[in-house]
GROMACS .gro file of C-alpha atoms in nm:
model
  390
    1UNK     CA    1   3.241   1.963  -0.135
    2UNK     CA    2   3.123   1.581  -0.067
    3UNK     CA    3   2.975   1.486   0.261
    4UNK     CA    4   3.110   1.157   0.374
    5UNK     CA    5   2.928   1.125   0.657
    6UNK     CA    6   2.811   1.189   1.039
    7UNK     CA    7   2.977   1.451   1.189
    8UNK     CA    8   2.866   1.577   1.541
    9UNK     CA    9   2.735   1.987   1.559
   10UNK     CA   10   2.718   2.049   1.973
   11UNK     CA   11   2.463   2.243   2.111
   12UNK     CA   12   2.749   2.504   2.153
   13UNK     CA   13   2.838   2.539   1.813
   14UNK     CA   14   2.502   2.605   1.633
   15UNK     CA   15   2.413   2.833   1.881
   16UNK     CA   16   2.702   3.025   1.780
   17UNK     CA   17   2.709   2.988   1.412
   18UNK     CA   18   2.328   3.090   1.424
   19UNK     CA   19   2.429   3.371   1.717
   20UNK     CA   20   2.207   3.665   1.538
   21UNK     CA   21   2.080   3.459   1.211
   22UNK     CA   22   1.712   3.460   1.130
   23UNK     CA   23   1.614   3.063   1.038
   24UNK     CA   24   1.312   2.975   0.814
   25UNK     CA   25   1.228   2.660   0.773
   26UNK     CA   26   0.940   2.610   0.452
   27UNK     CA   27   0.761   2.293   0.382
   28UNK     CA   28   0.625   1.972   0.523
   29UNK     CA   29   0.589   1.754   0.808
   30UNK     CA   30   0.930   1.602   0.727
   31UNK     CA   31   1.073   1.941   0.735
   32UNK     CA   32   0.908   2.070   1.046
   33UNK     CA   33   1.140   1.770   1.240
   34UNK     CA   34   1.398   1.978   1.086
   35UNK     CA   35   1.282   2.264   1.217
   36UNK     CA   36   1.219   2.094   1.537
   37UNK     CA   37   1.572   1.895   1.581
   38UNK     CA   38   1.736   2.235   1.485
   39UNK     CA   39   1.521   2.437   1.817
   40UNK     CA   40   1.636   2.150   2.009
   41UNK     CA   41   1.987   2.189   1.931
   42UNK     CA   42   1.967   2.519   1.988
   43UNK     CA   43   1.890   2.480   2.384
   44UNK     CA   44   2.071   2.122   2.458
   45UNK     CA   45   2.239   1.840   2.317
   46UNK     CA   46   1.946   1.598   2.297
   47UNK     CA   47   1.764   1.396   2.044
   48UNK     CA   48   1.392   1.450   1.972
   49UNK     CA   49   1.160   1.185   2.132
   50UNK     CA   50   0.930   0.981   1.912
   51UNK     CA   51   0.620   1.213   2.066
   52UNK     CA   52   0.764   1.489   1.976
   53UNK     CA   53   0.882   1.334   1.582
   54UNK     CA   54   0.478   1.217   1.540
   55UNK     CA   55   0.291   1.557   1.705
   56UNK     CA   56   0.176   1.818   1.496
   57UNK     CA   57   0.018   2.170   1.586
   58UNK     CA   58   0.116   2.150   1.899
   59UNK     CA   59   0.051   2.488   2.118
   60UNK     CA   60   0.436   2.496   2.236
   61UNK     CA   61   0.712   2.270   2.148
   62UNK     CA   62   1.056   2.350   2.318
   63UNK     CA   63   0.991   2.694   2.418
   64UNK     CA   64   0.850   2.799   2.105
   65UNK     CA   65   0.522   2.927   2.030
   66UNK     CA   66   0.228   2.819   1.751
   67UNK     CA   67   0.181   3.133   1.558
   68UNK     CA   68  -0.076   3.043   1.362
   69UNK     CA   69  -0.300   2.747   1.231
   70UNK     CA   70  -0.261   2.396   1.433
   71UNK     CA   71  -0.426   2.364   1.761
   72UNK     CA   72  -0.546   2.735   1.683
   73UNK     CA   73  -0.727   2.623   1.384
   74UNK     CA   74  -0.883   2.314   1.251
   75UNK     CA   75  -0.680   2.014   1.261
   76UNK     CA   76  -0.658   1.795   0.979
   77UNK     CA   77  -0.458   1.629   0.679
   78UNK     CA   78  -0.593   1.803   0.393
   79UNK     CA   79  -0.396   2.070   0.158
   80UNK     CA   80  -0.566   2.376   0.348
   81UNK     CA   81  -0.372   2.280   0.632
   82UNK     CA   82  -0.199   2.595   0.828
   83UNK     CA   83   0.106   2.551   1.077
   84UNK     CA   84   0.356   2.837   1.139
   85UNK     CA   85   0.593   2.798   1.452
   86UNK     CA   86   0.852   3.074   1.581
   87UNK     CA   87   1.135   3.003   1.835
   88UNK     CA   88   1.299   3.341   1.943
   89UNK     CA   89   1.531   3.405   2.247
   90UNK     CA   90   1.791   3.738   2.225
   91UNK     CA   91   2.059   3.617   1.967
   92UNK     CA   92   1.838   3.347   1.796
   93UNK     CA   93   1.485   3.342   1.541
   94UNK     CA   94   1.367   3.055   1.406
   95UNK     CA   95   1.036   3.023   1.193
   96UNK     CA   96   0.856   2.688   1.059
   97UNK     CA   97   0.575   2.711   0.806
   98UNK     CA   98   0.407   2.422   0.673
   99UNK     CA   99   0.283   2.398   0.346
  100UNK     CA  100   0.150   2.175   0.073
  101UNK     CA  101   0.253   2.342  -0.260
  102UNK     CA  102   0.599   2.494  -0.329
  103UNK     CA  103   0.379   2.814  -0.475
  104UNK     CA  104   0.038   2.929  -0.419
  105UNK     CA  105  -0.116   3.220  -0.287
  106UNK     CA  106  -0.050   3.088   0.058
  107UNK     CA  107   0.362   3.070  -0.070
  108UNK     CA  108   0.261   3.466  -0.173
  109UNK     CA  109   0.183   3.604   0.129
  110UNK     CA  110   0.479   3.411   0.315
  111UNK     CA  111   0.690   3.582   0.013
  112UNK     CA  112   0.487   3.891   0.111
  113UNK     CA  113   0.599   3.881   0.473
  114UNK     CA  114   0.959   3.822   0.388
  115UNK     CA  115   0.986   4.159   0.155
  116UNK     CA  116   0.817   4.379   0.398
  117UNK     CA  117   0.932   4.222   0.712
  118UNK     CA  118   1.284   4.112   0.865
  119UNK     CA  119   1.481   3.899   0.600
  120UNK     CA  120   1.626   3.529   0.661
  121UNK     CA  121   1.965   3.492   0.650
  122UNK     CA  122   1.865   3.116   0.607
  123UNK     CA  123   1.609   2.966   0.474
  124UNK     CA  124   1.542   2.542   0.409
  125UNK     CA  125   1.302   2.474   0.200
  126UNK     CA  126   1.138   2.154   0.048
  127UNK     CA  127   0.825   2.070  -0.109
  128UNK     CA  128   0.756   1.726  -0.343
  129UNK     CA  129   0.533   1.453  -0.217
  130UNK     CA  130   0.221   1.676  -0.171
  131UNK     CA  131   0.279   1.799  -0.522
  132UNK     CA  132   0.313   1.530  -0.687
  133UNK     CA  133   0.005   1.330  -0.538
  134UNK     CA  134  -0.254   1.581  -0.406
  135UNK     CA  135  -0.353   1.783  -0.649
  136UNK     CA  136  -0.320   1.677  -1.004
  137UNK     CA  137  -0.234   1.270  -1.130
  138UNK     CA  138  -0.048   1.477  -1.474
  139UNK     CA  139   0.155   1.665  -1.219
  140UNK     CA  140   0.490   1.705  -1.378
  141UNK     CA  141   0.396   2.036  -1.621
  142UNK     CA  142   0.261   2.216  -1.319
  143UNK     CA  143   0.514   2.115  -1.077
  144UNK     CA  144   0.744   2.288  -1.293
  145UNK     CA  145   0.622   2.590  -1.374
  146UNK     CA  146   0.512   2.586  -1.000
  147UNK     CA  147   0.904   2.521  -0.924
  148UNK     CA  148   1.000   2.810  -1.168
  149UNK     CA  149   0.767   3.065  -0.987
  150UNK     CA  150   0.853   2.998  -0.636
  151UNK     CA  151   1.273   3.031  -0.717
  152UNK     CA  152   1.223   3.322  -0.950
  153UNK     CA  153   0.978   3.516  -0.679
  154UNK     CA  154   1.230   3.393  -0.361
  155UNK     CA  155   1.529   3.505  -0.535
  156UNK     CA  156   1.386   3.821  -0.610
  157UNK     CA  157   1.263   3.909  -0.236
  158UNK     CA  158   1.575   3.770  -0.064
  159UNK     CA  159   1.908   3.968  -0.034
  160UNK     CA  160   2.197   3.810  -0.249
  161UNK     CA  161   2.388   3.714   0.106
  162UNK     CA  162   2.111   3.446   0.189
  163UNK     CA  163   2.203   3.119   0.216
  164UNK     CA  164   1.885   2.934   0.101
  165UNK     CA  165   1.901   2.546   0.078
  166UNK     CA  166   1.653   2.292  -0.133
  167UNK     CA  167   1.647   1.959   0.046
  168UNK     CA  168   1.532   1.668  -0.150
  169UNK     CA  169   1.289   1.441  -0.051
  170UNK     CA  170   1.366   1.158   0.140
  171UNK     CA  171   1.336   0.769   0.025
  172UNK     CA  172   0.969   0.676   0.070
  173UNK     CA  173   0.857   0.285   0.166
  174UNK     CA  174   0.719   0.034  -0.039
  175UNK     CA  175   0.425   0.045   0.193
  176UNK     CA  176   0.311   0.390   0.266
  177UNK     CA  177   0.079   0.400   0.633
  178UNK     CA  178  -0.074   0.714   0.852
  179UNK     CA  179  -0.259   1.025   0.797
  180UNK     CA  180  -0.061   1.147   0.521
  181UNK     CA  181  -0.224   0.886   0.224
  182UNK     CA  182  -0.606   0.976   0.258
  183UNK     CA  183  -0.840   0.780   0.080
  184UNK     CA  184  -0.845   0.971  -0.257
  185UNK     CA  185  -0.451   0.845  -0.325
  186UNK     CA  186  -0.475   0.514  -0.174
  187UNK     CA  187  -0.405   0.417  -0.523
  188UNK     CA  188  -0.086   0.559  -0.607
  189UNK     CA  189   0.059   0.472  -0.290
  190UNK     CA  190   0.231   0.173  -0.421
  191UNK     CA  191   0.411   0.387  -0.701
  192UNK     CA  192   0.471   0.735  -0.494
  193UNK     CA  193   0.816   0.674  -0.411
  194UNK     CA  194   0.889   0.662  -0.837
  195UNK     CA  195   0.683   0.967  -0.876
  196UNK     CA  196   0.859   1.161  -0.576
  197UNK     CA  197   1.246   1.033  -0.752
  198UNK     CA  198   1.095   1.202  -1.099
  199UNK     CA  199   0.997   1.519  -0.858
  200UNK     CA  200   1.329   1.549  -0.702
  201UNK     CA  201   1.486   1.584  -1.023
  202UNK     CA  202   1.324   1.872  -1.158
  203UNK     CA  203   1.349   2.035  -0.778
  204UNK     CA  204   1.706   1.949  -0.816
  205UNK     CA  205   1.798   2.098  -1.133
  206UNK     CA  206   1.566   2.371  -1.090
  207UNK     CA  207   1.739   2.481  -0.792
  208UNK     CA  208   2.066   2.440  -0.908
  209UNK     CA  209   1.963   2.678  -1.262
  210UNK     CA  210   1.874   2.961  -0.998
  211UNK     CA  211   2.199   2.899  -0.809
  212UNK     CA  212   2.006   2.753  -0.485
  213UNK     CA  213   2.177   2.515  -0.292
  214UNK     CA  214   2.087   2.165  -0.320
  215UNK     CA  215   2.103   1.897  -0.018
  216UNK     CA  216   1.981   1.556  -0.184
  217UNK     CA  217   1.879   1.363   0.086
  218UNK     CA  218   1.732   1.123  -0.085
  219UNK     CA  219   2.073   0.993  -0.181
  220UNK     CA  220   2.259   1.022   0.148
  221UNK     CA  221   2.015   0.795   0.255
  222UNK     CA  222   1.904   0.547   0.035
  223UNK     CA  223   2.165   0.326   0.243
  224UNK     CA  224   1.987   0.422   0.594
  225UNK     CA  225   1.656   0.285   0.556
  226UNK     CA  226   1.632   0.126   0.914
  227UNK     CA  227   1.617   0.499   1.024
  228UNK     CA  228   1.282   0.549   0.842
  229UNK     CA  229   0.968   0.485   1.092
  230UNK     CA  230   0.647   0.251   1.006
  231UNK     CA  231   0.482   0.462   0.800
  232UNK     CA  232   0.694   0.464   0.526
  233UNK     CA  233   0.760   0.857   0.499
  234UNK     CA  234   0.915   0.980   0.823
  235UNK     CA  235   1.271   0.888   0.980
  236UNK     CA  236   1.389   0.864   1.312
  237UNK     CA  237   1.536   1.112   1.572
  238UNK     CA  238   1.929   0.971   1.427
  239UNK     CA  239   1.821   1.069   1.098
  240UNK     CA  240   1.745   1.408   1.163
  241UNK     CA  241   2.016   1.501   1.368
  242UNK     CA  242   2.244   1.409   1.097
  243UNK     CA  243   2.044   1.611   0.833
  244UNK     CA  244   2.078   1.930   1.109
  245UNK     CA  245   2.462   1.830   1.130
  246UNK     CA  246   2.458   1.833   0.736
  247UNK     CA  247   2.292   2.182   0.737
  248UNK     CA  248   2.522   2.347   0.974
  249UNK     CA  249   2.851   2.233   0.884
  250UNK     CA  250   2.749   2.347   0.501
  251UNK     CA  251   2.602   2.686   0.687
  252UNK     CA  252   2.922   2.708   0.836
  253UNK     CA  253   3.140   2.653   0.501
  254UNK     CA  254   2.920   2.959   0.373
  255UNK     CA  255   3.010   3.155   0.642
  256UNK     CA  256   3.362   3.120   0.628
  257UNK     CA  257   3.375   2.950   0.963
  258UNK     CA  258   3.572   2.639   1.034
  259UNK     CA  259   3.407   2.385   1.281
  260UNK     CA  260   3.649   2.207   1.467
  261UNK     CA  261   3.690   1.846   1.357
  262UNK     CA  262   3.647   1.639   1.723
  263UNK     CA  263   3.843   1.328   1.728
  264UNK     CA  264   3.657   1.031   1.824
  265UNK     CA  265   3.808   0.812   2.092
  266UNK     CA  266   3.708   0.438   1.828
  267UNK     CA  267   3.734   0.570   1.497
  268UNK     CA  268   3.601   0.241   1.405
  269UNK     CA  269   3.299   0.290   1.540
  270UNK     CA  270   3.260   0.718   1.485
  271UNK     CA  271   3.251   0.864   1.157
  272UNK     CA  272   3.280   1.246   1.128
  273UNK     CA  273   3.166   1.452   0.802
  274UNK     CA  274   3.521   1.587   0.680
  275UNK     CA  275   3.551   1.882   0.412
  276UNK     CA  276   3.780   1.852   0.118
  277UNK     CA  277   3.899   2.171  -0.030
  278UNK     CA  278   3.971   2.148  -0.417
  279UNK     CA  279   4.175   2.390  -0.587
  280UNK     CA  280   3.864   2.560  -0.790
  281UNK     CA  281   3.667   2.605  -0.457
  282UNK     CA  282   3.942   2.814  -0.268
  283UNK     CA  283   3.784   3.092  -0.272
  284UNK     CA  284   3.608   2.967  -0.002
  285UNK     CA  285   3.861   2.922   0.265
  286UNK     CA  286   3.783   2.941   0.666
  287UNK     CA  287   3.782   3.279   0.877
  288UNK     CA  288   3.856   3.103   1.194
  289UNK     CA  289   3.799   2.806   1.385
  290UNK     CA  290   3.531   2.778   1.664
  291UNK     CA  291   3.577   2.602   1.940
  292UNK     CA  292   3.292   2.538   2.184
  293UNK     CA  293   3.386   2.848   2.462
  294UNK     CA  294   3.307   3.069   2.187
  295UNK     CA  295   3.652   3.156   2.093
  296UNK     CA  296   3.938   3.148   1.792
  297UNK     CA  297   4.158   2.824   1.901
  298UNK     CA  298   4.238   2.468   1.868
  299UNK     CA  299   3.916   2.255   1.872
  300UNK     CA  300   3.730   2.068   2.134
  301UNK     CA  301   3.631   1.764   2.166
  302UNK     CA  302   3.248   1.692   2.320
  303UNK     CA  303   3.136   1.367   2.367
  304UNK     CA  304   2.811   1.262   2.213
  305UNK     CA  305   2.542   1.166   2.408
  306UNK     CA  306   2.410   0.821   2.431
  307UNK     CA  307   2.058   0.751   2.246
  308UNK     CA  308   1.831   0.405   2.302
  309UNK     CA  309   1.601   0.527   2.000
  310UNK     CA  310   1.702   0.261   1.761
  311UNK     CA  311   1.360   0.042   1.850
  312UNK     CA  312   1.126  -0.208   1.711
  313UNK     CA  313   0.912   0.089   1.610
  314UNK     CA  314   1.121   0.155   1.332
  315UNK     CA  315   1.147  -0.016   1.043
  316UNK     CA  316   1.377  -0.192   0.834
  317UNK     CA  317   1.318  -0.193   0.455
  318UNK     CA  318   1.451  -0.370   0.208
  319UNK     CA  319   1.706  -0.188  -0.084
  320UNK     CA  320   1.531  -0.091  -0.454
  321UNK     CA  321   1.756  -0.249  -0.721
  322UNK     CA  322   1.914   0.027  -0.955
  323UNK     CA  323   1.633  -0.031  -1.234
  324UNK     CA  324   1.359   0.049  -0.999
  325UNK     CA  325   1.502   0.391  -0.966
  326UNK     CA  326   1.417   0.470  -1.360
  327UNK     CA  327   1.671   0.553  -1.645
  328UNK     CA  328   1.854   0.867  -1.688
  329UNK     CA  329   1.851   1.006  -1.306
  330UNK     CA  330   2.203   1.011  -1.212
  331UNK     CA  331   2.201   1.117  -0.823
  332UNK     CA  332   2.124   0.734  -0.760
  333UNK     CA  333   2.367   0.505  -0.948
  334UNK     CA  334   2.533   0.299  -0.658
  335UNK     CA  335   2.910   0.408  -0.662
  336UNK     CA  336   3.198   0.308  -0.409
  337UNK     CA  337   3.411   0.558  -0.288
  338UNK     CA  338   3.790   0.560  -0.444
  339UNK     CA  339   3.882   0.369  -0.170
  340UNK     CA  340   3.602   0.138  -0.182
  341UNK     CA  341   3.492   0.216   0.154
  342UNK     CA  342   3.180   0.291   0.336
  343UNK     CA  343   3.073   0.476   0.640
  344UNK     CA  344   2.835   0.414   0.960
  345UNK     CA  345   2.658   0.624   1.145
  346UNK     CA  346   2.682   0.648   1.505
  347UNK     CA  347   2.415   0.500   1.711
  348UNK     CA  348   2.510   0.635   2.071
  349UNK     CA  349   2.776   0.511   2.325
  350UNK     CA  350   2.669   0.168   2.330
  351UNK     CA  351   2.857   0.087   2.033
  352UNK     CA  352   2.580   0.028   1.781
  353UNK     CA  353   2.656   0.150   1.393
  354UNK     CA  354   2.389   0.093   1.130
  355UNK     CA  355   2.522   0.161   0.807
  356UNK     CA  356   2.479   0.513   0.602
  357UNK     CA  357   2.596   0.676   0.256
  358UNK     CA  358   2.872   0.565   0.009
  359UNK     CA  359   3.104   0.862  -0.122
  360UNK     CA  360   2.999   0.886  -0.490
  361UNK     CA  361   3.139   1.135  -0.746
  362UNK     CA  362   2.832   1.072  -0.957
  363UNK     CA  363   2.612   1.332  -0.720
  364UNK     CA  364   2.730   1.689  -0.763
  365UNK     CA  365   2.447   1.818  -0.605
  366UNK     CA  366   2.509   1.747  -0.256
  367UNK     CA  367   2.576   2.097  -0.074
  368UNK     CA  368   2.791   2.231  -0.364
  369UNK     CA  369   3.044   2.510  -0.205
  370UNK     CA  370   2.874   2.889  -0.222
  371UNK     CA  371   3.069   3.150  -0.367
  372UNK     CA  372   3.227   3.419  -0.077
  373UNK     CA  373   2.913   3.625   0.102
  374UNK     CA  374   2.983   3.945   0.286
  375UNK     CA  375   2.853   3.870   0.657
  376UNK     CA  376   2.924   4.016   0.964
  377UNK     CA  377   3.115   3.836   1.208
  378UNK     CA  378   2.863   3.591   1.339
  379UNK     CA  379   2.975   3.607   1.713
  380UNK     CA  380   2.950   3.999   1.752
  381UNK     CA  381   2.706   4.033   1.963
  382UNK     CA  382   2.647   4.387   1.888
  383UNK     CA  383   2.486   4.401   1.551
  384UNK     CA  384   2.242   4.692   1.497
  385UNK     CA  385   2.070   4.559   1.216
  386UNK     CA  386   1.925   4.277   1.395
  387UNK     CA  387   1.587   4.299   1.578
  388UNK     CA  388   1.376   4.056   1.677
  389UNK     CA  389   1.015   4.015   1.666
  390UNK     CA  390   0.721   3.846   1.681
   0.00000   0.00000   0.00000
């Protein structure tokens, strides 16, 4: 399956995909605004404000609760650093945990909780920049055997029928800013973003050897760069609502379930992410389609809601040529689509479109097709294997 680009996931439909699904979200603060976008979904069709994108450790976000570590603790950017985050409401748990290294003994007790304690169904996981810069400068040999451990030990506690999802990191800036680059790497700011293209390949093919899922988002957006904030590491509210969108719709595939296809009233100005079925992936084919009333029928179309986020506080960076990427790592050769189109995302109903990925057939690794999983029918609402808990 390629992704082409935006499609919209309503508040509706994820809250019925995920109707009785236990969410974990695993790594850094890049990936708690995933976890934070998806919560928000979950309750209303809104986009996250820029607070909400730049505060960490919070006591509550959304209805959800700090479990442990943040605002509890001690606050502050070093590796020790401790945020776990819970949303839970009848039919819906989702859990954030922040870390700093894809395995330690931190990574072993959250490994720990997941054998003796309720299983995901999902869980998104990325961990690079931290790795790469924090704790050793001769970091590749470690962050692979690190890499090996944590897929190994996760495969082994999670049942077969998890869906479990590596997402790449992200393009970093020239010029790296914030809390994130503390004084000891102020040095290697400059070259981080080379170091974190090296780390995503070994995540990548890692992942894909233990038959993970792989989402490279460094890739889908190394055309979307006016999405990414000041500081040179974290992207806008647009940004992650299309990675959630990304997530969902590939959830969805999984799952057998067919999200209705909305048709947008300019199609010149709406993209929406469209699957293609090949005939070596049928075995995947769709149980149904779901429309937003929480039935089997025709789909729906919901409008999406304006957004005014696209500001001067983000910021606009200028394209890498294809050298500066390095020899020999494939996910980034700049292809054109057969037809030699390209997409846009959607900036809200005042007609703005910034532009967003090419369709290349040189990246295989973005959200290859899973093989059939037995679920349950994810709109029962009577499943007795499900409890939820703090």
């Amino acid at each position: 399956m390629r992704e082409a680009c935006m499609r919209t996931v309503t508040h509706r439909q994820a809250g019925q995909l995920l109707h009785n699904k236990f969410v974990v979200v695993l790594g850094d603060s890049i990936q708690r605004s995933v976890y934070k976008d998806l919560v928000l979904l979950l309750q209303r069709d809104s986009y996250l404000s820029v607070s909400q994108l730049k505060s960490k450790g919070e006591l509550s976000f959304e209805q959800d609760h700090l479990v442990e570590g943040g605002r509890l603790g001690h606050m502050n950017n070093g590796t020790e650093y401790r945020e776990v985050r819970q949303y839970r409401t009848d039919h819906h748990l989702v859990r954030f945990y922040f870390i700093t290294r894809v395995f330690s003994r931190y990574m072993e007790s959250i490994l720990a909780d997941f054998k003796h304690d309720l299983k995901p169904d999902v869980v998104i996981v990325s961990s690079c920049v931290w790795d790469v810069s924090r704790y050793n400068r001769n970091w590749v040999p470690e962050y692979k055997e690190n890499l090996n451990k944590f897929f190994l030990k996760l495969k082994a506690v999670l049942p077969e029928e998890s869906l479990v999802v590596w997402n790449m990191t992200m393009p970093l800036g020239k010029k790296i800013i914030g809390g994130f680059l503390v004084p000891e790497i102020q040095d290697i700011g400059p070259t981080l973003r080379y170091d974190v293209i090296e780390g995503n390949f070994y995540g990548a093919m890692l992942a894909d050897a233990y038959g993970l899922d792989v989402l490279d988002l460094h890739f889908l957006f190394r055309f979307s760069l006016q999405h990414r904030m000041k500081d040179g590491v974290h992207w806008n509210a647009l940004a992650h609502r299309q990675i959630t969108c990304l997530l969902l719709a590939h959830a969805a595939q999984a799952w057998g379930v067919e999200l209705p296809n909305p048709v947008a009233p300019d199609q010149s100005k709406t993209s929406l992410l469209e699957y293609k079925q090949t005939p070596n992936q049928s075995f995947c084919r769709p149980g149904g389609s779901m429309t937003d009333s929480g039935r089997y029928g025709a789909p729906v179309w919901q409008q999406q809601l304006p957004y005014d986020g696209c500001g001067p506080h983000f910021y606009e960076d200028s394209l890498p040529t294809d050298s500066q990427f390095g020899t020999g790592y494939f996910s980034f050769e700049n292809k054109t689509d057969n037809n030699g189109g390209s997409y846009n995302i959607h900036c809200g109903s005042n007609g703005r479109t910034a532009p967003a990925v090419h369709s290349s057939t040189g990246n295989n690794l973005v959200m290859k097709q899973k093989q059939t999983k037995h679920q349950y029918n994810p709109y029962d609402r009577h499943n007795p294997t499900r409890h939820y808990r703090y």
